[in-house]
Coordinates of C-alpha atoms in Angstrom, one line a residue:
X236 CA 133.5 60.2 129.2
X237 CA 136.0 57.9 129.9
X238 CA 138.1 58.5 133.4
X239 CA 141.9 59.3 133.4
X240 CA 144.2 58.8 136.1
X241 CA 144.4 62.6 136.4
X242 CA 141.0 62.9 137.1
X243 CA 141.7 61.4 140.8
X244 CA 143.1 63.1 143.6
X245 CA 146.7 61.8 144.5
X246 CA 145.7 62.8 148.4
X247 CA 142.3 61.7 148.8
X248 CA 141.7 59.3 145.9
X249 CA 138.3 61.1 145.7
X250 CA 136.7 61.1 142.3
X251 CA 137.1 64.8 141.1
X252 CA 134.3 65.9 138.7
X253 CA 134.9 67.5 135.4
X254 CA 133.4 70.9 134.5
X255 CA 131.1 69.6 131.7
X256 CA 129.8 66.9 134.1
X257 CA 128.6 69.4 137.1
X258 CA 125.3 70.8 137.9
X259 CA 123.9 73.7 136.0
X260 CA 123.8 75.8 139.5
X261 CA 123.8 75.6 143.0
X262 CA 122.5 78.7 143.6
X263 CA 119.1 79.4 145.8
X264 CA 117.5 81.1 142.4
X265 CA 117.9 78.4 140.2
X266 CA 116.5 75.5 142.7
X267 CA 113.7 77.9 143.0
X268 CA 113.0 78.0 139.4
X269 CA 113.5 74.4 139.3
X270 CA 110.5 73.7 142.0
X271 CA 108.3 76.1 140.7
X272 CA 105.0 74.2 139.8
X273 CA 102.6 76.6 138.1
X274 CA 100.8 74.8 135.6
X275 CA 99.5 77.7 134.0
X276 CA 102.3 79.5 133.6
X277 CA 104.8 77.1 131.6
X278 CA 107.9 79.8 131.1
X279 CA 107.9 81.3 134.2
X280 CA 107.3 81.8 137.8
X281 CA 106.1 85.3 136.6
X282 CA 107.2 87.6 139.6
X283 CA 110.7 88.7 136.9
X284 CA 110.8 90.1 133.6
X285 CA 112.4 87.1 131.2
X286 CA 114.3 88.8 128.1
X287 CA 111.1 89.8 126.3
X288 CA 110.3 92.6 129.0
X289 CA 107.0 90.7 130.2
X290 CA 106.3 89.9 133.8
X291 CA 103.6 89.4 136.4
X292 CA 104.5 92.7 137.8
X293 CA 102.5 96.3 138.0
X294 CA 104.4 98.3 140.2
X295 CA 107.0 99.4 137.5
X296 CA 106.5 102.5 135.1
X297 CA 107.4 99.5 132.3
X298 CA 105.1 97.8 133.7
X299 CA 102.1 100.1 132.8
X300 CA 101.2 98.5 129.8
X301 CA 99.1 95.9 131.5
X302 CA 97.1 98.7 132.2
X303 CA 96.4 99.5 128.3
X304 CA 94.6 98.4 125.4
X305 CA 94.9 95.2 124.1
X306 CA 96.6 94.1 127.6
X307 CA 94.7 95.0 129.8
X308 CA 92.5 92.1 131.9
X309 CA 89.0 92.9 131.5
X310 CA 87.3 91.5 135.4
X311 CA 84.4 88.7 135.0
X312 CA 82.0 91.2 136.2
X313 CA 83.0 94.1 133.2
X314 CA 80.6 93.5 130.2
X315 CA 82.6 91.6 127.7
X316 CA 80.5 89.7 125.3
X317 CA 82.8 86.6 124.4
X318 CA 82.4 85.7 121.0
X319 CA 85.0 83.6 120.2
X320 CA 88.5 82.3 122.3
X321 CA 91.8 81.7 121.1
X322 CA 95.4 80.5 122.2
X323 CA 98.7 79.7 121.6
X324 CA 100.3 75.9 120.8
X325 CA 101.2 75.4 124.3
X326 CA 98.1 77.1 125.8
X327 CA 99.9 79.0 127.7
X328 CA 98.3 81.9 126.0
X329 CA 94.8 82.4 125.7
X330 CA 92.6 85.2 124.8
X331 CA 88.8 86.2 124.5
X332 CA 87.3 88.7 121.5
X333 CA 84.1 90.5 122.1
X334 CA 84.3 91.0 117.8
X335 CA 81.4 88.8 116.2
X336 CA 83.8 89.4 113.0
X337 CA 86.8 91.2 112.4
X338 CA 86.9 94.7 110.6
X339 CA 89.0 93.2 107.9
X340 CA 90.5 90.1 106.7
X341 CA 93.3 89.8 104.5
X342 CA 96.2 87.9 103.1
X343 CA 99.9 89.1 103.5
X344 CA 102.3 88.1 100.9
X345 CA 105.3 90.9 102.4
X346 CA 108.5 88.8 103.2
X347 CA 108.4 89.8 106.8
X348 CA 105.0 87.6 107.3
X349 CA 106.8 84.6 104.9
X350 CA 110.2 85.1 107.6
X351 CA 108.3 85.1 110.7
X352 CA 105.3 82.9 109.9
X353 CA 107.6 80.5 108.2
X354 CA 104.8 80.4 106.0
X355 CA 104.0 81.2 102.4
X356 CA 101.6 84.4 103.7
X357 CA 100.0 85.9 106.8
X358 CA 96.3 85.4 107.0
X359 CA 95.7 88.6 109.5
X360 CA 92.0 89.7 110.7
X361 CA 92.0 93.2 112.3
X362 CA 90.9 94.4 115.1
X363 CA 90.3 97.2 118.2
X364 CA 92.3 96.8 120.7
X365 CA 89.1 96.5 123.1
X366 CA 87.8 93.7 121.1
X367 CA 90.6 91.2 123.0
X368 CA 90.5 90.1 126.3
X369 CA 93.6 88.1 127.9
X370 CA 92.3 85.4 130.1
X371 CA 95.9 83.7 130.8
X372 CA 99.4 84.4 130.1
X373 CA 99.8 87.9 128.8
X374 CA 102.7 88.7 131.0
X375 CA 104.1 85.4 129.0
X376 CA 104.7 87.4 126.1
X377 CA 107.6 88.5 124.5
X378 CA 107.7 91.5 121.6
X379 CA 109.6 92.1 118.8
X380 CA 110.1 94.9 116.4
X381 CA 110.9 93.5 113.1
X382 CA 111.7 97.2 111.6
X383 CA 114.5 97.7 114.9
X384 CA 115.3 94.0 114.6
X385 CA 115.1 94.2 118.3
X386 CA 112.9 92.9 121.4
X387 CA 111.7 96.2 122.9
X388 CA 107.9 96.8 122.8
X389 CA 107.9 99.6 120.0
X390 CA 105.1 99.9 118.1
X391 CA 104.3 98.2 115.1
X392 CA 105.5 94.9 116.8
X393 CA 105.0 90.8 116.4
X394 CA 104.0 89.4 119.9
X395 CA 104.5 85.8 120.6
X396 CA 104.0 83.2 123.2
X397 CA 107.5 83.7 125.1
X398 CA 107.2 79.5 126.0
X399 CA 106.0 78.1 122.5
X400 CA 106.7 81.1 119.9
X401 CA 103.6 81.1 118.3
X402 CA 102.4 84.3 116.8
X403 CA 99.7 85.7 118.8
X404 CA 99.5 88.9 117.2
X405 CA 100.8 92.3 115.5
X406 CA 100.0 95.1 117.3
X407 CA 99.9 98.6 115.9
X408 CA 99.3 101.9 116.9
X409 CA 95.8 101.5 116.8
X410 CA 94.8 98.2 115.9
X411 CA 95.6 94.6 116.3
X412 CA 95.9 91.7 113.6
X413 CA 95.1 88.6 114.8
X414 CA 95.9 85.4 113.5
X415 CA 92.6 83.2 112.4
X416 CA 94.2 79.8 112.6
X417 CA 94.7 80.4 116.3
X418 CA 90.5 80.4 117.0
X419 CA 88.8 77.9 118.5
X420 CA 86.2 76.7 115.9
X421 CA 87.8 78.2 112.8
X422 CA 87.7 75.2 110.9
X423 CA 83.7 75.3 111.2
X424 CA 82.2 77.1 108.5
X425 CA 81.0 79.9 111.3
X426 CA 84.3 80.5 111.7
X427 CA 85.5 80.0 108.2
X428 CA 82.6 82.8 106.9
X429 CA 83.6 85.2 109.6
X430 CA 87.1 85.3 109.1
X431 CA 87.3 84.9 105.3
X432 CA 89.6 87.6 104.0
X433 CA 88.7 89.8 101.4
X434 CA 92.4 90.6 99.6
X435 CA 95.6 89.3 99.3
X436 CA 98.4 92.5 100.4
X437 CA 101.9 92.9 98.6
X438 CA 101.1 90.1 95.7
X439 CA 104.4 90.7 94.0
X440 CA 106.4 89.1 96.8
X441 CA 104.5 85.9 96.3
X442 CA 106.1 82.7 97.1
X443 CA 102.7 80.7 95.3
X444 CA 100.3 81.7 92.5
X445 CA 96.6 81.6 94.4
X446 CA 93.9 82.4 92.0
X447 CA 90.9 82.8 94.3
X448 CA 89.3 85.9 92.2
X449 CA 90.3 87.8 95.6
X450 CA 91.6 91.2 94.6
X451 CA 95.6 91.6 94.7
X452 CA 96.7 94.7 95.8
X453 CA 100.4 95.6 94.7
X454 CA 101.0 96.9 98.9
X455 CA 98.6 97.8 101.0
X456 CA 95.1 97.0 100.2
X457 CA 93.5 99.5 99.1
X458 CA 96.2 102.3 99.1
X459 CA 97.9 100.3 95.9
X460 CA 97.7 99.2 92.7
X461 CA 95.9 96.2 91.5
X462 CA 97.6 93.1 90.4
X463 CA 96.6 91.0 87.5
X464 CA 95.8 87.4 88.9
X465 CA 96.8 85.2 86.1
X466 CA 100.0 87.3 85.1
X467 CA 100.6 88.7 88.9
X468 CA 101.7 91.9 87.1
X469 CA 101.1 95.4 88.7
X470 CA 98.5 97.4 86.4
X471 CA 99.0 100.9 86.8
X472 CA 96.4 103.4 87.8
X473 CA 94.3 100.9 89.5
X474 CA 94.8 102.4 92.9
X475 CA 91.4 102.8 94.6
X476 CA 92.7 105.5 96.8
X477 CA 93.9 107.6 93.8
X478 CA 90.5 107.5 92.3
X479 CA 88.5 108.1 95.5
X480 CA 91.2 111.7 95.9
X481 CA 90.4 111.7 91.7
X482 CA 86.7 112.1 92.8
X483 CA 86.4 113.8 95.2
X484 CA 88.8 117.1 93.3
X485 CA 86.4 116.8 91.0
X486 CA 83.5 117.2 93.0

């Protein structure tokens, strides 16, 4: 900036600063924040909900879903058999799973997992809620429900890091899908056999051709049709649901 005669005052000849060039705030709250020095807890001090609802907090009726499956902090003397640990980018984040492997594995092709991923597809292992364990950070979460478009924890929802934005998870009414790449020791082949997915989901909305001989459901796995890997066409009547309801009418 380069100073103008106008910029000095006539009286005092005191230097009077612009409005671009001043402090942020002056305000008690904001040198607070500005001192805090919790290590742990990168985004914030942790006693005040940040826009994503999450907080430190558990005096609050909105608070109660620390109490709850998959939030809830399991003490060191519960029994909760770690298997493996995960976390975010920034490790603020981090997580324990009592799961040796997941229930399922699967690849999403569905535009919402290309949007929010920024990725060609979702690689997703489900779980129970009980199966996680939040060792640091979960009131550093934020939520966000991509069928509202809005930041309110309504199930089905993503859940993120609220410092970093990595995708922790999608949590669902009953489950969890958790995101492989985020596992300590996945790139070992114990972790590569345990989450290995077993179908790709919503193969028409493919970005990539990937011809692994997985099957290719049209939607949903196993509540779809089939898609042909080398065409990626849907072939009707290949729904394994349909034939299992097929069955069991004629039984």
């Amino acid at each position: 900036m380069v100073l103008r005669p106008h910029h000095f005052s006539a009286v005092s000849k005191r230097i009077i600063t612009p409005a671009f060039t001043r402090p942020l705030s002056t305000s008690p709250r904001f040198f607070k924040m500005a001192d805090h020095k919790n290590e742990n807890n990168k985004r914030s001090r942790g006693d005040e909900p940040h826009q994503y609802q999450a907080s430190s907090r558990t005096d609050r009726e909105e608070d109660q879903w620390k109490f709850r499956a998959p939030y809830k902090i399991h003490d060191k003397g519960e029994n909760f058999d770690v298997k493996w640990k995960g976390k975010c980018h920034c490790g603020a984040v981090q997580y324990e799973l009592s799961r040796e492997k997941p229930l399922a594995s699967k690849y999403c092709h569905c535009t919402t997992c290309q949007r929010m991923h920024g990725a060609p597809f979702q690689w997703a292992a489900i779980f129970h809620k009980e199966d996680i364990n939040f060792t640091n950070g979960h009131h550093d979460l934020g939520w966000y429900d991509p069928t509202a478009k809005s930041t309110t924890h309504h199930l089905p929802c993503k859940v993120q890091c609220a410092y970093c934005r990595t995708p922790i998870m999608d949590e669902g009414r009953n489950m969890i899908l958790l995101f492989p790449t985020l596992i300590e020791g996945i790139n070992t082949k114990k972790g590569r056999e345990a989450f290995a997915a077993q179908c790709h989901m919503f193969y028409p909305q493919r970005v990539v051709d990937i011809k692994d001989g997985l099957p290719k459901f049209s939607r949903l796995a196993d509540e779809s049709d089939l898609c042909d890997e080398e065409t990626g066409q849907v072939m009707e009547g290949t729904n394994p649901k349909k034939d299992k309801e097929k069955e069991k009418k004629k039984e």
